[in-house]
Amino acid sequence: MSDAPNPPVAQAGGDPFGISKLVYILYFIGFVNGITTIAGVIVAYLKRSESTPAAASHLTFLIRTFWIGLLFAFVGAVTMMIMIGMLILLATVVWALIRLIKGIMLAMDGKPVPDPETWLW
């Protein structure tokens, strides 16, 4: 037996971006029901270390999308009393949709996210 570490394993069907695409879909469904977004971030955390570097960039991007979106949603909810909260919540939804659409398009093309640590898109 060799002590060499195992290389990242491609997802079933040979698509290394399969888990990333699943998480993107869970996030999109989360706009309707909310709970699948939580399931998506859990899957992203669990599978990031097992993914190829390109797929891991998507999972990092998705994890950051969740936490940054949650932060802005909280700020929007708190500021609803001074009438700016609705604008913040609307901007958060638009921001999240842009990130998710951009990310899934990159995943469909088999490309990594160029800067998964960004706050923008």
PDB file of C-alpha atoms in Angstrom:
ATOM      1  CA  MET A   1       0.000   0.000   0.000  1.00  0.00           C
ATOM      2  CA  SER A   2       1.127   3.493  -0.790  1.00  0.00           C
ATOM      3  CA  ASP A   3       1.066   6.386   1.674  1.00  0.00           C
ATOM      4  CA  ALA A   4       0.395   8.892  -1.120  1.00  0.00           C
ATOM      5  CA  PRO A   5      -2.784  10.922  -0.624  1.00  0.00           C
ATOM      6  CA  ASN A   6      -5.699  10.076  -2.846  1.00  0.00           C
ATOM      7  CA  PRO A   7      -6.490  12.631  -5.570  1.00  0.00           C
ATOM      8  CA  PRO A   8      -9.909  14.299  -5.490  1.00  0.00           C
ATOM      9  CA  VAL A   9     -12.583  11.969  -6.767  1.00  0.00           C
ATOM     10  CA  ALA A  10     -14.788  13.037  -9.672  1.00  0.00           C
ATOM     11  CA  GLN A  11     -18.502  12.956  -8.984  1.00  0.00           C
ATOM     12  CA  ALA A  12     -20.731  10.146 -10.233  1.00  0.00           C
ATOM     13  CA  GLY A  13     -21.061  10.236 -13.990  1.00  0.00           C
ATOM     14  CA  GLY A  14     -17.666  11.884 -14.391  1.00  0.00           C
ATOM     15  CA  ASP A  15     -18.899  15.439 -13.736  1.00  0.00           C
ATOM     16  CA  PRO A  16     -16.645  17.097 -11.146  1.00  0.00           C
ATOM     17  CA  PHE A  17     -19.115  20.001 -10.946  1.00  0.00           C
ATOM     18  CA  GLY A  18     -22.107  17.779 -10.108  1.00  0.00           C
ATOM     19  CA  ILE A  19     -22.211  18.714  -6.422  1.00  0.00           C
ATOM     20  CA  SER A  20     -21.728  22.397  -7.244  1.00  0.00           C
ATOM     21  CA  LYS A  21     -24.635  22.306  -9.690  1.00  0.00           C
ATOM     22  CA  LEU A  22     -26.778  20.564  -7.070  1.00  0.00           C
ATOM     23  CA  VAL A  23     -26.008  23.286  -4.529  1.00  0.00           C
ATOM     24  CA  TYR A  24     -26.807  26.006  -7.075  1.00  0.00           C
ATOM     25  CA  ILE A  25     -30.182  24.350  -7.712  1.00  0.00           C
ATOM     26  CA  LEU A  26     -30.850  24.083  -3.970  1.00  0.00           C
ATOM     27  CA  TYR A  27     -30.096  27.799  -3.605  1.00  0.00           C
ATOM     28  CA  PHE A  28     -32.454  28.687  -6.474  1.00  0.00           C
ATOM     29  CA  ILE A  29     -35.232  26.593  -4.910  1.00  0.00           C
ATOM     30  CA  GLY A  30     -34.441  28.343  -1.623  1.00  0.00           C
ATOM     31  CA  PHE A  31     -35.870  31.569  -3.045  1.00  0.00           C
ATOM     32  CA  VAL A  32     -39.268  29.841  -2.841  1.00  0.00           C
ATOM     33  CA  ASN A  33     -39.054  27.789   0.346  1.00  0.00           C
ATOM     34  CA  GLY A  34     -35.898  28.946   2.179  1.00  0.00           C
ATOM     35  CA  ILE A  35     -34.987  25.611   3.756  1.00  0.00           C
ATOM     36  CA  THR A  36     -33.167  24.162   0.754  1.00  0.00           C
ATOM     37  CA  THR A  37     -30.626  26.966   0.967  1.00  0.00           C
ATOM     38  CA  ILE A  38     -29.608  25.671   4.398  1.00  0.00           C
ATOM     39  CA  ALA A  39     -29.358  22.149   2.990  1.00  0.00           C
ATOM     40  CA  GLY A  40     -27.237  23.533   0.145  1.00  0.00           C
ATOM     41  CA  VAL A  41     -24.728  25.256   2.416  1.00  0.00           C
ATOM     42  CA  ILE A  42     -24.409  22.081   4.507  1.00  0.00           C
ATOM     43  CA  VAL A  43     -23.700  20.025   1.371  1.00  0.00           C
ATOM     44  CA  ALA A  44     -21.175  22.650   0.218  1.00  0.00           C
ATOM     45  CA  TYR A  45     -19.310  22.491   3.532  1.00  0.00           C
ATOM     46  CA  LEU A  46     -19.297  18.681   3.568  1.00  0.00           C
ATOM     47  CA  LYS A  47     -18.157  18.188  -0.044  1.00  0.00           C
ATOM     48  CA  ARG A  48     -15.690  21.063  -0.489  1.00  0.00           C
ATOM     49  CA  SER A  49     -12.665  19.095   0.760  1.00  0.00           C
ATOM     50  CA  GLU A  50     -13.499  16.128  -1.502  1.00  0.00           C
ATOM     51  CA  SER A  51     -13.872  18.200  -4.681  1.00  0.00           C
ATOM     52  CA  THR A  52     -11.423  19.101  -7.408  1.00  0.00           C
ATOM     53  CA  PRO A  53      -9.910  22.601  -7.046  1.00  0.00           C
ATOM     54  CA  ALA A  54     -12.191  23.996  -9.761  1.00  0.00           C
ATOM     55  CA  ALA A  55     -15.325  22.547  -8.155  1.00  0.00           C
ATOM     56  CA  ALA A  56     -14.122  23.640  -4.704  1.00  0.00           C
ATOM     57  CA  SER A  57     -13.951  27.233  -5.981  1.00  0.00           C
ATOM     58  CA  HIS A  58     -17.677  27.011  -6.706  1.00  0.00           C
ATOM     59  CA  LEU A  59     -18.443  25.562  -3.293  1.00  0.00           C
ATOM     60  CA  THR A  60     -16.434  28.319  -1.587  1.00  0.00           C
ATOM     61  CA  PHE A  61     -18.303  30.881  -3.701  1.00  0.00           C
ATOM     62  CA  LEU A  62     -21.630  29.335  -2.659  1.00  0.00           C
ATOM     63  CA  ILE A  63     -20.722  29.237   1.027  1.00  0.00           C
ATOM     64  CA  ARG A  64     -19.755  32.904   0.918  1.00  0.00           C
ATOM     65  CA  THR A  65     -22.948  33.723  -0.993  1.00  0.00           C
ATOM     66  CA  PHE A  66     -24.948  32.153   1.832  1.00  0.00           C
ATOM     67  CA  TRP A  67     -23.203  33.984   4.677  1.00  0.00           C
ATOM     68  CA  ILE A  68     -22.977  37.382   2.955  1.00  0.00           C
ATOM     69  CA  GLY A  69     -26.624  37.088   1.875  1.00  0.00           C
ATOM     70  CA  LEU A  70     -27.639  36.199   5.418  1.00  0.00           C
ATOM     71  CA  LEU A  71     -25.756  39.241   6.730  1.00  0.00           C
ATOM     72  CA  PHE A  72     -27.489  41.594   4.281  1.00  0.00           C
ATOM     73  CA  ALA A  73     -30.882  39.978   4.951  1.00  0.00           C
ATOM     74  CA  PHE A  74     -30.370  40.583   8.673  1.00  0.00           C
ATOM     75  CA  VAL A  75     -29.396  44.221   8.061  1.00  0.00           C
ATOM     76  CA  GLY A  76     -32.434  44.623   5.804  1.00  0.00           C
ATOM     77  CA  ALA A  77     -34.756  43.125   8.407  1.00  0.00           C
ATOM     78  CA  VAL A  78     -33.380  45.351  11.164  1.00  0.00           C
ATOM     79  CA  THR A  79     -33.671  48.494   9.052  1.00  0.00           C
ATOM     80  CA  MET A  80     -37.266  47.824   7.993  1.00  0.00           C
ATOM     81  CA  MET A  81     -38.326  50.247  10.744  1.00  0.00           C
ATOM     82  CA  ILE A  82     -36.632  53.169   8.991  1.00  0.00           C
ATOM     83  CA  MET A  83     -38.065  52.253   5.589  1.00  0.00           C
ATOM     84  CA  ILE A  84     -34.756  51.430   3.909  1.00  0.00           C
ATOM     85  CA  GLY A  85     -34.914  47.752   4.809  1.00  0.00           C
ATOM     86  CA  MET A  86     -37.089  46.828   1.850  1.00  0.00           C
ATOM     87  CA  LEU A  87     -34.531  48.335  -0.539  1.00  0.00           C
ATOM     88  CA  ILE A  88     -31.722  46.434   1.180  1.00  0.00           C
ATOM     89  CA  LEU A  89     -33.682  43.175   0.962  1.00  0.00           C
ATOM     90  CA  LEU A  90     -34.473  43.764  -2.717  1.00  0.00           C
ATOM     91  CA  ALA A  91     -30.821  44.566  -3.445  1.00  0.00           C
ATOM     92  CA  THR A  92     -29.813  41.377  -1.605  1.00  0.00           C
ATOM     93  CA  VAL A  93     -32.110  39.259  -3.765  1.00  0.00           C
ATOM     94  CA  VAL A  94     -30.779  40.846  -6.970  1.00  0.00           C
ATOM     95  CA  TRP A  95     -27.177  40.435  -5.750  1.00  0.00           C
ATOM     96  CA  ALA A  96     -27.751  36.755  -4.906  1.00  0.00           C
ATOM     97  CA  LEU A  97     -29.443  36.038  -8.242  1.00  0.00           C
ATOM     98  CA  ILE A  98     -26.558  37.600 -10.170  1.00  0.00           C
ATOM     99  CA  ARG A  99     -24.017  35.536  -8.207  1.00  0.00           C
ATOM    100  CA  LEU A 100     -25.976  32.317  -8.638  1.00  0.00           C
ATOM    101  CA  ILE A 101     -26.616  32.800 -12.356  1.00  0.00           C
ATOM    102  CA  LYS A 102     -22.986  33.710 -12.999  1.00  0.00           C
ATOM    103  CA  GLY A 103     -21.782  30.751 -10.945  1.00  0.00           C
ATOM    104  CA  ILE A 104     -24.014  28.119 -12.505  1.00  0.00           C
ATOM    105  CA  MET A 105     -23.082  29.339 -15.992  1.00  0.00           C
ATOM    106  CA  LEU A 106     -19.395  28.877 -15.116  1.00  0.00           C
ATOM    107  CA  ALA A 107     -20.108  25.420 -13.672  1.00  0.00           C
ATOM    108  CA  MET A 108     -22.014  24.391 -16.807  1.00  0.00           C
ATOM    109  CA  ASP A 109     -18.995  25.450 -18.888  1.00  0.00           C
ATOM    110  CA  GLY A 110     -16.646  23.503 -16.603  1.00  0.00           C
ATOM    111  CA  LYS A 111     -14.789  26.609 -15.452  1.00  0.00           C
ATOM    112  CA  PRO A 112     -13.818  27.574 -11.887  1.00  0.00           C
ATOM    113  CA  VAL A 113     -14.974  30.783 -10.239  1.00  0.00           C
ATOM    114  CA  PRO A 114     -12.129  33.273 -10.889  1.00  0.00           C
ATOM    115  CA  ASP A 115     -12.343  34.916  -7.448  1.00  0.00           C
ATOM    116  CA  PRO A 116     -14.504  32.867  -5.050  1.00  0.00           C
ATOM    117  CA  GLU A 117     -13.647  35.191  -2.147  1.00  0.00           C
ATOM    118  CA  THR A 118     -15.240  38.289  -3.698  1.00  0.00           C
ATOM    119  CA  TRP A 119     -18.204  40.095  -2.164  1.00  0.00           C
ATOM    120  CA  LEU A 120     -19.545  41.081  -5.561  1.00  0.00           C
ATOM    121  CA  TRP A 121     -19.931  38.802  -8.552  1.00  0.00           C
TER     122      TRP A 121
END
